[in-house]
mmCIF file of N, CA and C in Angstrom:
data_model
loop_
_atom_site.group_PDB
_atom_site.id
_atom_site.type_symbol
_atom_site.label_atom_id
_atom_site.label_comp_id
_atom_site.label_asym_id
_atom_site.label_seq_id
_atom_site.Cartn_x
_atom_site.Cartn_y
_atom_site.Cartn_z
ATOM 1 N N UNK A 785 -60.823 -67.352 77.755
ATOM 2 C CA UNK A 785 -60.714 -66.908 79.148
ATOM 3 C C UNK A 785 -59.535 -65.953 79.321
ATOM 4 N N UNK A 786 -59.218 -65.207 78.275
ATOM 5 C CA UNK A 786 -58.072 -64.303 78.363
ATOM 6 C C UNK A 786 -58.522 -62.889 78.678
ATOM 7 N N UNK A 787 -57.698 -62.173 79.451
ATOM 8 C CA UNK A 787 -57.875 -60.748 79.639
ATOM 9 C C UNK A 787 -59.029 -60.346 80.523
ATOM 10 N N UNK A 788 -59.487 -61.249 81.406
ATOM 11 C CA UNK A 788 -60.574 -60.878 82.301
ATOM 12 C C UNK A 788 -60.057 -60.359 83.631
ATOM 13 N N UNK A 789 -58.742 -60.465 83.873
ATOM 14 C CA UNK A 789 -58.178 -59.920 85.093
ATOM 15 C C UNK A 789 -58.491 -60.745 86.319
ATOM 16 N N UNK A 790 -58.986 -61.973 86.127
ATOM 17 C CA UNK A 790 -59.203 -62.861 87.267
ATOM 18 C C UNK A 790 -57.837 -63.319 87.770
ATOM 19 N N UNK A 791 -57.754 -63.592 89.068
ATOM 20 C CA UNK A 791 -56.454 -63.886 89.672
ATOM 21 C C UNK A 791 -55.926 -65.227 89.182
ATOM 22 N N UNK A 792 -55.515 -65.257 87.918
ATOM 23 C CA UNK A 792 -54.891 -66.440 87.342
ATOM 24 C C UNK A 792 -53.439 -66.089 87.045
ATOM 25 N N UNK A 793 -52.545 -66.945 87.447
ATOM 26 C CA UNK A 793 -51.127 -66.604 87.358
ATOM 27 C C UNK A 793 -50.698 -66.400 85.908
ATOM 28 N N UNK A 794 -51.308 -67.112 84.972
ATOM 29 C CA UNK A 794 -50.880 -66.999 83.581
ATOM 30 C C UNK A 794 -51.420 -65.724 82.943
ATOM 31 N N UNK A 795 -52.548 -65.209 83.438
ATOM 32 C CA UNK A 795 -53.147 -64.029 82.822
ATOM 33 C C UNK A 795 -52.523 -62.736 83.322
ATOM 34 N N UNK A 796 -51.863 -62.791 84.483
ATOM 35 C CA UNK A 796 -51.322 -61.554 85.054
ATOM 36 C C UNK A 796 -50.256 -60.917 84.160
ATOM 37 N N UNK A 797 -49.249 -61.653 83.672
ATOM 38 C CA UNK A 797 -48.247 -61.023 82.803
ATOM 39 C C UNK A 797 -48.850 -60.530 81.499
ATOM 40 N N UNK A 798 -49.846 -61.254 80.987
ATOM 41 C CA UNK A 798 -50.476 -60.842 79.729
ATOM 42 C C UNK A 798 -51.198 -59.521 79.919
ATOM 43 N N UNK A 799 -51.913 -59.387 81.034
ATOM 44 C CA UNK A 799 -52.637 -58.142 81.291
ATOM 45 C C UNK A 799 -51.663 -56.989 81.461
ATOM 46 N N UNK A 800 -50.557 -57.236 82.165
ATOM 47 C CA UNK A 800 -49.566 -56.179 82.364
ATOM 48 C C UNK A 800 -48.949 -55.777 81.028
ATOM 49 N N UNK A 801 -48.695 -56.765 80.171
ATOM 50 C CA UNK A 801 -48.119 -56.460 78.867
ATOM 51 C C UNK A 801 -49.094 -55.644 78.029
ATOM 52 N N UNK A 802 -50.371 -56.041 78.032
ATOM 53 C CA UNK A 802 -51.362 -55.295 77.260
ATOM 54 C C UNK A 802 -51.495 -53.873 77.786
ATOM 55 N N UNK A 803 -51.399 -53.720 79.115
ATOM 56 C CA UNK A 803 -51.502 -52.377 79.699
ATOM 57 C C UNK A 803 -50.351 -51.509 79.227
ATOM 58 N N UNK A 804 -49.131 -52.049 79.291
ATOM 59 C CA UNK A 804 -47.973 -51.249 78.899
ATOM 60 C C UNK A 804 -48.015 -50.943 77.404
ATOM 61 N N UNK A 805 -48.493 -51.890 76.599
ATOM 62 C CA UNK A 805 -48.608 -51.631 75.168
ATOM 63 C C UNK A 805 -49.615 -50.532 74.904
ATOM 64 N N UNK A 806 -50.714 -50.517 75.662
ATOM 65 C CA UNK A 806 -51.718 -49.472 75.486
ATOM 66 C C UNK A 806 -51.140 -48.112 75.857
ATOM 67 N N UNK A 807 -50.333 -48.085 76.921
ATOM 68 C CA UNK A 807 -49.709 -46.822 77.337
ATOM 69 C C UNK A 807 -48.739 -46.342 76.269
ATOM 70 N N UNK A 808 -47.953 -47.267 75.725
ATOM 71 C CA UNK A 808 -46.993 -46.897 74.681
ATOM 72 C C UNK A 808 -47.729 -46.368 73.452
ATOM 73 N N UNK A 809 -48.810 -47.031 73.067
ATOM 74 C CA UNK A 809 -49.577 -46.582 71.905
ATOM 75 C C UNK A 809 -50.144 -45.186 72.151
ATOM 76 N N UNK A 810 -50.593 -44.934 73.380
ATOM 77 C CA UNK A 810 -51.157 -43.624 73.698
ATOM 78 C C UNK A 810 -50.078 -42.547 73.599
ATOM 79 N N UNK A 811 -48.874 -42.869 74.093
ATOM 80 C CA UNK A 811 -47.781 -41.896 74.037
ATOM 81 C C UNK A 811 -47.383 -41.630 72.586
ATOM 82 N N UNK A 812 -47.349 -42.687 71.786
ATOM 83 C CA UNK A 812 -46.963 -42.506 70.388
ATOM 84 C C UNK A 812 -48.005 -41.678 69.647
ATOM 85 N N UNK A 813 -49.267 -41.812 70.012
ATOM 86 C CA UNK A 813 -50.308 -41.037 69.339
ATOM 87 C C UNK A 813 -50.218 -39.563 69.703
ATOM 88 N N UNK A 814 -49.628 -39.250 70.869
ATOM 89 C CA UNK A 814 -49.508 -37.851 71.264
ATOM 90 C C UNK A 814 -48.490 -37.123 70.391
ATOM 91 N N UNK A 815 -47.542 -37.832 69.824
ATOM 92 C CA UNK A 815 -46.516 -37.201 69.003
ATOM 93 C C UNK A 815 -46.898 -37.179 67.536
#
């Protein structure tokens, strides 16, 4: 039940972390 973005308090920080990691990976791939 991970990463579905349902309003669960425990999943919110995980989703935010995965989002920021994806952004960082995208930026690193640009260089």
